[in-house]
Coordinates of C-alpha atoms in Angstrom, one line a residue:
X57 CA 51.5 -6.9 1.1
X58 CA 51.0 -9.6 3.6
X59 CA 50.9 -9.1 7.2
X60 CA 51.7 -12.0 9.8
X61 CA 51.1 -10.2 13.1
X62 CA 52.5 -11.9 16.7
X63 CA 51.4 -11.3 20.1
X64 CA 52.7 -13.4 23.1
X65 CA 51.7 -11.1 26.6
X66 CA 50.3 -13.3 29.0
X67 CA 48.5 -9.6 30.3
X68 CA 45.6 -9.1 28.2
X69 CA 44.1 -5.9 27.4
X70 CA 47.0 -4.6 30.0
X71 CA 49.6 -5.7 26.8
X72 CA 51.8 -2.7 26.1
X73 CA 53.3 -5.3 23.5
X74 CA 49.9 -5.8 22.4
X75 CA 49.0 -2.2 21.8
X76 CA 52.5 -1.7 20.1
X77 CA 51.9 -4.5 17.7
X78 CA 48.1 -3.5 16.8
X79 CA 49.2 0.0 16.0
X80 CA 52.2 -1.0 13.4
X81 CA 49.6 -3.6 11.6
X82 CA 47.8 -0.3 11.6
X83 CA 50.5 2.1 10.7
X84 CA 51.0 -0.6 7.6
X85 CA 47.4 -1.2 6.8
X86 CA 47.0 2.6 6.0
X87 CA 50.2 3.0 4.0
X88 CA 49.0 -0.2 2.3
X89 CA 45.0 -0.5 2.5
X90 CA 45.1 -3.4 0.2
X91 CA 47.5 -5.7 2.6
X92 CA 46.2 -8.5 4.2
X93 CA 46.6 -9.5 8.2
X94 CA 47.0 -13.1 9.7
X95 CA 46.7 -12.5 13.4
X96 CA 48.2 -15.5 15.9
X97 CA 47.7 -15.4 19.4
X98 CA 50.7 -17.6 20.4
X99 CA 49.4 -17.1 24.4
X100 CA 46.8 -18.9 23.3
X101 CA 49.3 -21.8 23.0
X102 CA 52.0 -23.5 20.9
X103 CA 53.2 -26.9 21.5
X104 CA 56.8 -27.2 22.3
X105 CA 58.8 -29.3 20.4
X106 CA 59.6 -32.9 21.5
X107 CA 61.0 -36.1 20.7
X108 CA 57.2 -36.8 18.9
X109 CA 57.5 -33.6 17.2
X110 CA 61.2 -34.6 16.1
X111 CA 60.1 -38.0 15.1
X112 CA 57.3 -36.7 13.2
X113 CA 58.6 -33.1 11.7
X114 CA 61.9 -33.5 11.7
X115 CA 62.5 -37.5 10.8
X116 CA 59.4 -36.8 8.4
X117 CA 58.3 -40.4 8.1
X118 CA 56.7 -41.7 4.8
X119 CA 53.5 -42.9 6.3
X120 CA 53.1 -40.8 9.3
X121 CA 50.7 -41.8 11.9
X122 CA 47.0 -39.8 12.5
X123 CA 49.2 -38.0 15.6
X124 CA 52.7 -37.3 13.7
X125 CA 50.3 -36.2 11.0
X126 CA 48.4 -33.6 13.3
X127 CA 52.1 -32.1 14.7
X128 CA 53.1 -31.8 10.8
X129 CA 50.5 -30.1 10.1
X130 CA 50.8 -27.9 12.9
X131 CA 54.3 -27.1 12.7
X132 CA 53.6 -26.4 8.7
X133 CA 50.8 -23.9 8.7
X134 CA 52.9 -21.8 11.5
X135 CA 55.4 -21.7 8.4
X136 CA 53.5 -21.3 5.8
X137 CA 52.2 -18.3 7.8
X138 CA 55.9 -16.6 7.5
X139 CA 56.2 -18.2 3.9
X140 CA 53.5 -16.1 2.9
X141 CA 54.2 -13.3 4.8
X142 CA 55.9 -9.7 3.8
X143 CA 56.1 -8.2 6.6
X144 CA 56.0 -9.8 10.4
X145 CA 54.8 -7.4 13.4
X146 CA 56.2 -9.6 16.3
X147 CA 55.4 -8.3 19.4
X148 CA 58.2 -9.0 22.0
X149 CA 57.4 -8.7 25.6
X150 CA 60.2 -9.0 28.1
X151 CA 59.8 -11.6 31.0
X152 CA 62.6 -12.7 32.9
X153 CA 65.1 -11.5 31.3
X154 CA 64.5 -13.0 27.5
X155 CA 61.2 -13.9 25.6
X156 CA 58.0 -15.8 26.6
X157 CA 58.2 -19.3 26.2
X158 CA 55.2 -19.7 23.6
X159 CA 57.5 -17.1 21.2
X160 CA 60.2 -19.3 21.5
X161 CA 57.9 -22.7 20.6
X162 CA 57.2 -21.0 17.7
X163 CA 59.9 -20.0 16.7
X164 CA 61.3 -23.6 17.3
X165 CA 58.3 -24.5 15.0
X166 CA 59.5 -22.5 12.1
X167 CA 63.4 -23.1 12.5
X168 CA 63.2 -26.7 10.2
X169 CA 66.7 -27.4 8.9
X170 CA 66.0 -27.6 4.9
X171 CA 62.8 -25.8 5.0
X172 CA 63.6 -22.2 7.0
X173 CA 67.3 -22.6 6.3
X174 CA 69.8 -24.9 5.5
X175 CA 73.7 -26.1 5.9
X176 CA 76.1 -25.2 2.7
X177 CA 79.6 -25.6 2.7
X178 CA 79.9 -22.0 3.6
X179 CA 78.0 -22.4 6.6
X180 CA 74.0 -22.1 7.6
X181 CA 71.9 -20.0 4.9
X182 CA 68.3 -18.9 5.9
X183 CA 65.7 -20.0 3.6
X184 CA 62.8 -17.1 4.2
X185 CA 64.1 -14.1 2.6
X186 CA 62.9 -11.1 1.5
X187 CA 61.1 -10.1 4.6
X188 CA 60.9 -7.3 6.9
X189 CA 60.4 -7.7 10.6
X190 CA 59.3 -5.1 12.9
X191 CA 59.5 -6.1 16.8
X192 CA 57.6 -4.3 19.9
X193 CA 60.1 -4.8 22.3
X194 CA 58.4 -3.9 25.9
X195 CA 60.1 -4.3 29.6
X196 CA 59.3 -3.4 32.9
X197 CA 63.1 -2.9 33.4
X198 CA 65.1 -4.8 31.3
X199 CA 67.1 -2.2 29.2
X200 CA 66.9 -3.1 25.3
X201 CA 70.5 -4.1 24.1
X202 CA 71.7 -4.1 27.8
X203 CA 73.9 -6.9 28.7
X204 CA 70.5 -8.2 30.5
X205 CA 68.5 -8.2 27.8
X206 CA 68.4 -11.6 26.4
X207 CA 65.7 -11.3 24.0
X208 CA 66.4 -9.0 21.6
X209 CA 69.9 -10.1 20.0
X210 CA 68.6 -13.9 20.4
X211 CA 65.4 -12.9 18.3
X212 CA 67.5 -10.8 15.6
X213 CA 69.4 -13.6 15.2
X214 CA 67.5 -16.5 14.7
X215 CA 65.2 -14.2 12.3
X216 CA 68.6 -13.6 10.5
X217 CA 69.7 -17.3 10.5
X218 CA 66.4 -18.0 9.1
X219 CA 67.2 -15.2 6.1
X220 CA 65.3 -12.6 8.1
X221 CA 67.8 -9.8 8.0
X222 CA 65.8 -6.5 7.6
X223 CA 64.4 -6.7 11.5
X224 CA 63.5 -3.0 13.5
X225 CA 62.6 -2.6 17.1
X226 CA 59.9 -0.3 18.4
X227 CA 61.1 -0.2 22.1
X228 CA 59.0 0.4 25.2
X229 CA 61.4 -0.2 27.8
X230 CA 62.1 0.3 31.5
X231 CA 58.5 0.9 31.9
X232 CA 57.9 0.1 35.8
X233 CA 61.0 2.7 36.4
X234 CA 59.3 5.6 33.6
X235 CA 56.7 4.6 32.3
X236 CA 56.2 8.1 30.3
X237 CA 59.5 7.6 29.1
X238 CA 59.4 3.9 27.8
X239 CA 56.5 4.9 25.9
X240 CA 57.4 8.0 24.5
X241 CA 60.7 6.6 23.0
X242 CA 58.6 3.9 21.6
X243 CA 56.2 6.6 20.2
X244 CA 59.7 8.1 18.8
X245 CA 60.5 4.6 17.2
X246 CA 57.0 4.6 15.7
X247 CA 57.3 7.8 14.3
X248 CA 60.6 6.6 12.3
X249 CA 59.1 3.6 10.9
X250 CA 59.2 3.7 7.6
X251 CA 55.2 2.0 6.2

């Protein structure tokens, strides 16, 4: 089994996301010794797509230039990460309302119309099937599934579009309002989690 495991919390060692996400990767690891883990940092950074990016990824020139080359190559090993991958521990912290922007660059990496997914004459079919996603939702108020929440449903479904479909939550939510109780229904959902 291979392991791509997520964080994006801008709050260091603080991360409730971050703790969530390191003890699924080691829920899995013990139910599966054997797997292997690629760890990304996206707070560390990922580049936002742009009109370079477009010209480069998504017009995919036949003699790209040294710098359309570098954003290809970029925007390729972040999916090859979830090409490889069996299982992705995506840790999912809640700010304003929806996810962190770095999450969302990279999930704009990965969404490549022919690669990820692709139009049929049925409609859009997702190209990464086959793969189970477990998500460590965390809030300091924002109620998961609430009609505030706009993370969670936007995430489910652009893992789904993608062919993502088996996706979980491990939810930590409403924590500066209970914080005892956001973490103990998490602890619930962790419980549940089938390795």
């Amino acid at each position: 089994m291979n392991i791509l495991h997520l964080d994006s919390a801008i709050t260091g060692e603080a991360s409730v996301s971050r703790k969530l996400t390191a003890e699924i990767v080691a829920r899995l690891l013990r139910a599966d010794p054997q797997a292997s883990v690629t760890y990304r940092d996206l707070n560390e950074g990922v580049p936002a797509i742009d009109t370079a990016w477009f010209n480069a990824v998504r017009l995919a020139p036949e003699d790209p230039s040294p710098e359309q080359q570098a954003l290809i190559d970029v925007s390729n090993a972040y999916l090859k990460d979830v090409q490889d991958a069996d299982v992705l521990v995506i840790g999912l912290p809640i700010y304003n309302f929806t996810l962190t922007a770095q999450l969302k660059n990279w999930l704009d990496q990965i969404a490549r119309a022919g690669v990820s997914f692709r139009y049929t004459e049925t409609g859009p079919e997702g190209l990464l099937k086959g793969k189970r996603a477990i998500i460590a939702y965390t809030s300091a108020g924002t109620p998961i599934g609430s009609e505030i929440d706009h993370a969670s449903g936007y995430l489910r479904h652009i893992l789904g579009f993608l062919g993502i479909t088996d996706v979980e939550f491990v939810a930590a939510d409403r924590l500066a309002m209970d914080r005892e109780a956001g973490l103990a229904r998490a602890q619930e959902a962790l419980d549940r989690l089938a390795a």
